[in-house]
């Protein structure tokens, strides 16, 4: 091309056409990609700044999935707590029904040879033990020497039936002393002197209705354990003590540890029915344990609800932040399509004018042909 001689006007028009074509190529690329910065060559500062914003938005998008799964894990635990609370309420209702059933009295009967004009001073001692295993009252009846049989009987009954002894005493038709312990207590009878051979311990009796209700209560506790075991999500079970870590930012400096709880019957400190609920004490102990467990479950639910709100708020924040980052990246790289369209029309017009101008410039050279 260097060997071809062009007039100054033609070369000027040619350069103008080349510049116009270059601008048209750039404008066409922007129109096709929608971006004014497509590579570092276009604008290094804007390109790398936009790339940094886009990369961070991508990293946060990956964390969004993790947050969403964390929310589902907490939801699974909350569903488990709701079901366990229902079972606990059912267990309490069963225990209340058992409490309405009268406890069977415990008694001990023993033959006493009531001697007329006893040869020596004798005693009859009754030791009462409470349903919690703690010692209750001890009543000692002393029979003086030479006391008649009738007087001895009256003294025994008067001493044992006194207020606060926890027992009720009587003689049956066979002359046996029958001692019935009250309120689930047990009674142990021992004697000295003429009554040294008198021994016996009351044996608690089972109320069959209470026994059946106790079995139902224990069955409910088994269901509580099963629900606590089944409330897992993707291998994480917050109701079996598993902790959950939720990461909120790309460099892992912001996170939340959701502490797991033990929502099994053992973790809630609910024991299976003791002694088939033979005594009122046993039933009351179960009711108290269930009431405490319900309060514990409510506290768990509140804590998980608070963590759920935190993760959900951070999820919303991250979604909005991703939008901000992507918008910022777009502002650095996206082209104004209206402006680029107007540029293209202007360049096309300029190109047409340049072609016409080049044609006019070449007419001087073409006029030489008329000489031949």
Coordinates of N, CA, C and O in Angstrom, one line a residue, residues 246-367:
X246 N -23.0 -21.4 61.3 CA -23.5 -20.7 60.1 C -22.5 -19.6 59.8 O -22.3 -18.7 60.7
X247 N -21.9 -19.6 58.6 CA -21.0 -18.6 58.2 C -21.7 -17.5 57.4 O -22.5 -17.9 56.5
X248 N -21.4 -16.2 57.7 CA -22.1 -15.2 57.0 C -21.3 -14.4 56.0 O -21.9 -13.6 55.2
X249 N -20.0 -14.4 56.0 CA -19.2 -13.6 55.1 C -18.1 -14.5 54.4 O -17.8 -15.6 54.9
X250 N -17.6 -14.0 53.4 CA -16.7 -14.8 52.5 C -15.3 -15.1 53.2 O -14.7 -16.1 52.9
X251 N -14.9 -14.3 54.2 CA -13.6 -14.6 54.8 C -13.8 -15.3 56.2 O -12.9 -15.5 57.0
X252 N -15.1 -15.8 56.4 CA -15.5 -16.6 57.6 C -15.2 -15.9 58.9 O -14.9 -16.6 59.9
X253 N -15.2 -14.6 59.0 CA -14.9 -13.9 60.2 C -16.3 -13.6 60.9 O -16.3 -13.1 62.1
X254 N -17.4 -13.8 60.2 CA -18.7 -13.5 60.8 C -19.5 -14.8 60.8 O -19.7 -15.4 59.7
X255 N -19.9 -15.3 62.0 CA -20.6 -16.6 62.0 C -21.5 -16.6 63.2 O -21.5 -15.7 64.0
X256 N -22.3 -17.7 63.3 CA -23.2 -17.9 64.4 C -23.2 -19.4 64.8 O -23.3 -20.2 63.9
X257 N -23.0 -19.7 66.1 CA -23.0 -21.1 66.5 C -24.3 -21.3 67.2 O -24.7 -20.7 68.2
X258 N -25.1 -22.2 66.6 CA -26.4 -22.6 67.1 C -26.1 -23.8 68.0 O -25.8 -24.9 67.5
X259 N -26.3 -23.6 69.3 CA -25.9 -24.7 70.2 C -27.1 -25.8 70.3 O -28.2 -25.4 70.4
X260 N -26.7 -27.0 70.2 CA -27.6 -28.1 70.2 C -28.1 -28.4 71.7 O -27.4 -28.0 72.6
X261 N -29.2 -29.0 71.8 CA -29.8 -29.3 73.1 C -30.1 -30.8 73.1 O -30.3 -31.4 72.1
X262 N -30.2 -31.4 74.3 CA -30.6 -32.8 74.5 C -32.1 -32.8 74.8 O -32.5 -32.4 76.0
X263 N -32.9 -33.1 73.9 CA -34.4 -33.1 74.1 C -34.9 -34.4 74.3 O -36.2 -34.6 74.2
X264 N -34.1 -35.4 74.6 CA -34.6 -36.7 74.9 C -35.2 -36.7 76.3 O -35.0 -35.7 77.1
X265 N -35.9 -37.8 76.7 CA -36.5 -37.8 78.1 C -35.4 -37.7 79.1 O -35.6 -37.0 80.2
X266 N -34.2 -38.3 78.9 CA -33.1 -38.2 79.8 C -32.6 -36.8 79.9 O -32.3 -36.2 81.0
X267 N -32.4 -36.1 78.7 CA -32.0 -34.8 78.7 C -33.0 -33.8 79.3 O -32.5 -32.8 79.9
X268 N -34.2 -34.1 79.2 CA -35.3 -33.3 79.9 C -35.5 -33.7 81.3 O -36.3 -33.0 82.0
X269 N -34.8 -34.7 81.8 CA -34.8 -35.1 83.2 C -36.2 -35.7 83.6 O -36.7 -35.4 84.6
X270 N -36.8 -36.4 82.6 CA -38.1 -37.1 82.9 C -37.8 -38.5 83.1 O -37.3 -39.2 82.2
X271 N -38.0 -39.1 84.3 CA -37.7 -40.5 84.6 C -39.0 -41.3 84.3 O -40.1 -40.8 84.4
X272 N -38.8 -42.5 84.0 CA -39.9 -43.4 83.9 C -40.6 -43.6 85.2 O -40.0 -43.4 86.3
X273 N -41.9 -44.0 85.2 CA -42.7 -44.1 86.4 C -42.0 -45.0 87.4 O -41.6 -46.1 87.1
X274 N -41.9 -44.5 88.6 CA -41.2 -45.2 89.7 C -42.2 -46.1 90.4 O -43.3 -45.6 90.8
X275 N -41.8 -47.4 90.7 CA -42.7 -48.3 91.5 C -44.1 -48.4 91.0 O -45.0 -48.6 91.7
X276 N -44.3 -48.3 89.6 CA -45.6 -48.4 89.0 C -46.6 -47.4 89.7 O -47.8 -47.6 89.7
X277 N -46.0 -46.3 90.2 CA -46.8 -45.2 90.8 C -47.7 -45.7 92.0 O -48.9 -45.5 92.1
X278 N -47.0 -46.5 92.8 CA -47.7 -47.1 93.9 C -48.2 -46.0 94.9 O -49.2 -46.2 95.6
X279 N -47.4 -45.0 95.0 CA -47.7 -43.9 96.0 C -48.0 -42.6 95.3 O -47.6 -42.4 94.2
X280 N -48.7 -41.7 96.0 CA -48.9 -40.4 95.5 C -47.6 -39.6 95.3 O -47.5 -38.8 94.4
X281 N -46.7 -39.9 96.1 CA -45.4 -39.2 96.0 C -44.7 -39.6 94.6 O -44.2 -38.7 94.0
X282 N -44.8 -40.8 94.2 CA -44.2 -41.2 92.9 C -44.9 -40.4 91.8 O -44.3 -40.0 90.8
X283 N -46.3 -40.3 91.9 CA -47.0 -39.6 90.8 C -46.7 -38.1 90.8 O -46.4 -37.6 89.7
X284 N -46.6 -37.5 92.0 CA -46.3 -36.1 92.0 C -44.9 -35.8 91.5 O -44.7 -34.8 90.9
X285 N -44.0 -36.7 91.8 CA -42.6 -36.6 91.3 C -42.6 -36.6 89.8 O -41.9 -35.7 89.1
X286 N -43.4 -37.4 89.1 CA -43.4 -37.5 87.7 C -44.1 -36.2 87.1 O -43.6 -35.7 86.1
X287 N -45.1 -35.8 87.7 CA -45.8 -34.5 87.3 C -44.8 -33.3 87.3 O -44.7 -32.5 86.4
X288 N -44.1 -33.3 88.4 CA -43.1 -32.2 88.6 C -42.0 -32.2 87.5 O -41.6 -31.2 86.9
X289 N -41.5 -33.4 87.2 CA -40.5 -33.6 86.2 C -41.1 -33.1 84.8 O -40.3 -32.5 84.0
X290 N -42.3 -33.5 84.5 CA -42.9 -33.1 83.2 C -43.1 -31.6 83.1 O -42.8 -31.0 82.1
X291 N -43.5 -31.0 84.2 CA -43.7 -29.6 84.2 C -42.4 -28.8 84.0 O -42.3 -27.9 83.2
X292 N -41.3 -29.3 84.6 CA -40.0 -28.7 84.4 C -39.5 -28.9 83.0 O -38.9 -28.0 82.4
X293 N -39.8 -30.1 82.4 CA -39.4 -30.4 81.1 C -40.1 -29.5 80.1 O -39.5 -29.0 79.1
X294 N -41.4 -29.2 80.3 CA -42.1 -28.3 79.4 C -41.5 -26.9 79.4 O -41.3 -26.2 78.4
X295 N -41.1 -26.4 80.6 CA -40.5 -25.1 80.7 C -39.1 -25.1 80.0 O -38.8 -24.2 79.3
X296 N -38.4 -26.3 80.1 CA -37.1 -26.4 79.4 C -37.3 -26.3 77.9 O -36.6 -25.7 77.2
X297 N -38.4 -27.0 77.4 CA -38.7 -27.0 76.0 C -39.1 -25.7 75.5 O -38.7 -25.3 74.4
X298 N -39.8 -24.9 76.3 CA -40.1 -23.5 75.9 C -38.9 -22.7 75.8 O -38.8 -21.8 74.9
X299 N -37.9 -22.9 76.7 CA -36.7 -22.1 76.6 C -35.9 -22.5 75.4 O -35.4 -21.6 74.7
X300 N -35.9 -23.8 75.1 CA -35.2 -24.3 73.8 C -35.8 -23.6 72.6 O -35.1 -23.2 71.7
X301 N -37.2 -23.7 72.6 CA -37.9 -23.1 71.4 C -37.6 -21.6 71.3 O -37.4 -21.1 70.1
X302 N -37.5 -20.9 72.4 CA -37.2 -19.5 72.3 C -35.8 -19.2 71.8 O -35.6 -18.4 70.9
X303 N -34.8 -20.1 72.2 CA -33.5 -19.9 71.7 C -33.3 -20.2 70.3 O -32.7 -19.5 69.5
X304 N -34.0 -21.3 69.8 CA -33.9 -21.7 68.4 C -34.6 -20.6 67.6 O -34.2 -20.3 66.5
X305 N -35.7 -20.1 68.1 CA -36.5 -19.0 67.4 C -35.6 -17.8 67.2 O -35.6 -17.2 66.1
X306 N -34.9 -17.4 68.2 CA -34.0 -16.3 68.1 C -32.9 -16.5 67.1 O -32.6 -15.6 66.3
X307 N -32.3 -17.7 67.1 CA -31.3 -18.1 66.1 C -31.9 -18.1 64.7 O -31.2 -17.7 63.7
X308 N -33.1 -18.6 64.6 CA -33.7 -18.6 63.3 C -33.9 -17.2 62.7 O -33.6 -16.9 61.6
X309 N -34.3 -16.3 63.6 CA -34.5 -14.9 63.2 C -33.2 -14.2 62.7 O -33.1 -13.5 61.7
X310 N -32.1 -14.6 63.5 CA -30.8 -14.0 63.1 C -30.3 -14.5 61.8 O -29.9 -13.7 60.9
X311 N -30.4 -15.8 61.5 CA -30.0 -16.4 60.3 C -30.8 -15.9 59.1 O -30.3 -15.5 58.0
X312 N -32.1 -15.8 59.4 CA -33.0 -15.3 58.3 C -32.7 -13.8 58.0 O -32.7 -13.4 56.8
X313 N -32.5 -13.0 59.0 CA -32.1 -11.6 58.7 C -30.8 -11.5 58.0 O -30.6 -10.7 57.1
X314 N -29.8 -12.3 58.4 CA -28.5 -12.3 57.6 C -28.7 -12.8 56.2 O -28.0 -12.3 55.3
X315 N -29.6 -13.7 56.0 CA -29.8 -14.2 54.6 C -30.4 -13.1 53.8 O -30.0 -12.9 52.6
X316 N -31.4 -12.3 54.3 CA -32.0 -11.2 53.6 C -30.9 -10.1 53.3 O -30.8 -9.6 52.2
X317 N -30.1 -9.9 54.3 CA -29.0 -8.9 54.2 C -28.0 -9.3 53.1 O -27.6 -8.5 52.3
X318 N -27.7 -10.6 53.1 CA -26.7 -11.1 52.1 C -27.3 -11.0 50.7 O -26.6 -10.6 49.7
X319 N -28.6 -11.3 50.5 CA -29.2 -11.2 49.2 C -29.2 -9.7 48.7 O -28.9 -9.5 47.6
X320 N -29.5 -8.8 49.6 CA -29.5 -7.4 49.3 C -28.1 -6.9 49.0 O -27.8 -6.1 48.0
X321 N -27.1 -7.4 49.7 CA -25.7 -7.0 49.5 C -25.2 -7.5 48.2 O -24.5 -6.8 47.5
X322 N -25.6 -8.7 47.8 CA -25.2 -9.3 46.5 C -25.8 -8.4 45.4 O -25.1 -8.1 44.4
X323 N -27.0 -7.9 45.6 CA -27.6 -7.0 44.6 C -26.8 -5.7 44.5 O -26.6 -5.2 43.4
X324 N -26.4 -5.2 45.6 CA -25.6 -4.0 45.6 C -24.3 -4.2 44.9 O -23.9 -3.3 44.1
X325 N -23.6 -5.3 45.2 CA -22.3 -5.6 44.6 C -22.5 -5.7 43.1 O -21.7 -5.2 42.3
X326 N -23.5 -6.5 42.6 CA -23.7 -6.7 41.2 C -24.1 -5.3 40.5 O -23.6 -5.1 39.4
X327 N -24.9 -4.5 41.2 CA -25.2 -3.2 40.6 C -24.0 -2.3 40.5 O -23.9 -1.6 39.5
X328 N -23.1 -2.4 41.5 CA -21.9 -1.6 41.5 C -21.0 -2.0 40.3 O -20.4 -1.2 39.6
X329 N -20.9 -3.3 40.1 CA -20.1 -3.9 39.0 C -20.7 -3.4 37.7 O -20.0 -3.1 36.8
X330 N -22.0 -3.5 37.6 CA -22.7 -3.1 36.3 C -22.5 -1.6 36.0 O -22.3 -1.2 34.8
X331 N -22.5 -0.8 37.0 CA -22.3 0.6 36.8 C -20.9 0.9 36.2 O -20.7 1.9 35.5
X332 N -19.9 0.1 36.6 CA -18.6 0.2 36.1 C -18.4 -0.3 34.6 O -17.5 0.1 33.9
X333 N -19.2 -1.3 34.3 CA -19.0 -2.0 33.0 C -20.1 -1.9 32.0 O -19.9 -2.0 30.8
X334 N -21.3 -1.7 32.4 CA -22.5 -1.8 31.5 C -22.5 -0.6 30.6 O -22.2 0.6 31.0
X335 N -22.9 -0.8 29.4 CA -23.0 0.3 28.4 C -24.4 0.9 28.4 O -25.4 0.1 28.8
X336 N -24.6 2.2 28.1 CA -25.9 2.8 27.9 C -26.4 2.5 26.5 O -25.8 3.0 25.5
X337 N -27.3 1.6 26.4 CA -27.7 1.1 25.1 C -28.3 2.2 24.3 O -28.2 2.2 23.0
X338 N -29.0 3.1 24.9 CA -29.6 4.2 24.1 C -28.5 5.1 23.5 O -28.5 5.5 22.4
X339 N -27.5 5.3 24.4 CA -26.3 6.1 23.9 C -25.6 5.4 22.8 O -25.2 6.0 21.8
X340 N -25.3 4.1 23.0 CA -24.6 3.4 22.0 C -25.4 3.3 20.7 O -24.8 3.3 19.6
X341 N -26.7 3.1 20.8 CA -27.5 3.1 19.6 C -27.4 4.4 18.8 O -27.3 4.5 17.6
X342 N -27.5 5.5 19.5 CA -27.3 6.9 18.9 C -26.0 7.0 18.3 O -25.8 7.6 17.2
X343 N -24.9 6.5 19.0 CA -23.6 6.5 18.4 C -23.5 5.8 17.1 O -22.8 6.2 16.2
X344 N -24.1 4.6 17.1 CA -24.1 3.8 15.9 C -24.7 4.6 14.7 O -24.2 4.6 13.6
X345 N -25.9 5.2 15.0 CA -26.5 5.9 13.9 C -25.6 7.1 13.4 O -25.5 7.3 12.2
X346 N -25.0 7.8 14.4 CA -24.2 8.9 14.0 C -22.9 8.4 13.2 O -22.5 9.0 12.2
X347 N -22.4 7.3 13.6 CA -21.2 6.7 12.9 C -21.5 6.3 11.5 O -20.8 6.4 10.6
X348 N -22.7 5.7 11.4 CA -23.2 5.2 10.1 C -23.3 6.4 9.1 O -22.9 6.4 8.0
X349 N -23.9 7.5 9.7 CA -24.0 8.7 8.9 C -22.7 9.3 8.5 O -22.4 9.7 7.4
X350 N -21.7 9.3 9.5 CA -20.4 9.8 9.3 C -19.7 9.0 8.2 O -19.0 9.5 7.3
X351 N -19.9 7.7 8.3 CA -19.2 6.8 7.3 C -19.7 7.0 5.9 O -19.0 7.1 5.0
X352 N -21.1 7.3 5.8 CA -21.6 7.5 4.5 C -21.1 8.8 3.9 O -20.8 9.0 2.7
X353 N -21.0 9.8 4.8 CA -20.5 11.1 4.4 C -19.0 11.0 4.0 O -18.6 11.6 3.0
X354 N -18.3 10.2 4.7 CA -16.8 10.1 4.4 C -16.7 9.4 3.1 O -15.8 9.7 2.3
X355 N -17.5 8.4 2.8 CA -17.5 7.7 1.5 C -17.8 8.7 0.4 O -17.1 8.7 -0.7
X356 N -18.8 9.5 0.6 CA -19.2 10.5 -0.5 C -18.0 11.5 -0.7 O -17.7 11.9 -1.8
X357 N -17.4 11.9 0.5 CA -16.3 12.8 0.4 C -15.1 12.2 -0.3 O -14.4 12.9 -1.1
X358 N -14.8 10.9 -0.1 CA -13.8 10.2 -0.7 C -14.0 10.1 -2.3 O -13.1 10.3 -3.1
X359 N -15.3 9.9 -2.6 CA -15.7 9.9 -4.0 C -15.4 11.2 -4.7 O -14.9 11.3 -5.8
X360 N -15.7 12.3 -4.0 CA -15.5 13.6 -4.6 C -14.0 13.9 -4.7 O -13.6 14.5 -5.7
X361 N -13.3 13.4 -3.7 CA -11.8 13.7 -3.8 C -11.2 12.9 -4.9 O -10.1 13.3 -5.5
X362 N -11.7 11.8 -5.2 CA -11.2 11.0 -6.3 C -11.5 11.5 -7.7 O -11.0 11.0 -8.7
X363 N -12.5 12.4 -7.8 CA -13.0 12.8 -9.1 C -11.9 13.6 -9.9 O -11.8 13.6 -11.1
X364 N -11.0 14.3 -9.1 CA -9.9 15.0 -9.8 C -9.0 14.1 -10.5 O -8.5 14.3 -11.6
X365 N -8.7 12.9 -9.9 CA -7.9 12.0 -10.5 C -8.6 11.3 -11.7 O -8.0 11.0 -12.7
X366 N -9.9 11.1 -11.5 CA -10.6 10.4 -12.6 C -10.8 11.3 -13.8 O -10.9 10.8 -14.9
X367 N -10.7 12.6 -13.6 CA -10.9 13.5 -14.8 C -9.7 13.4 -15.8 O -9.8 13.7 -17.0

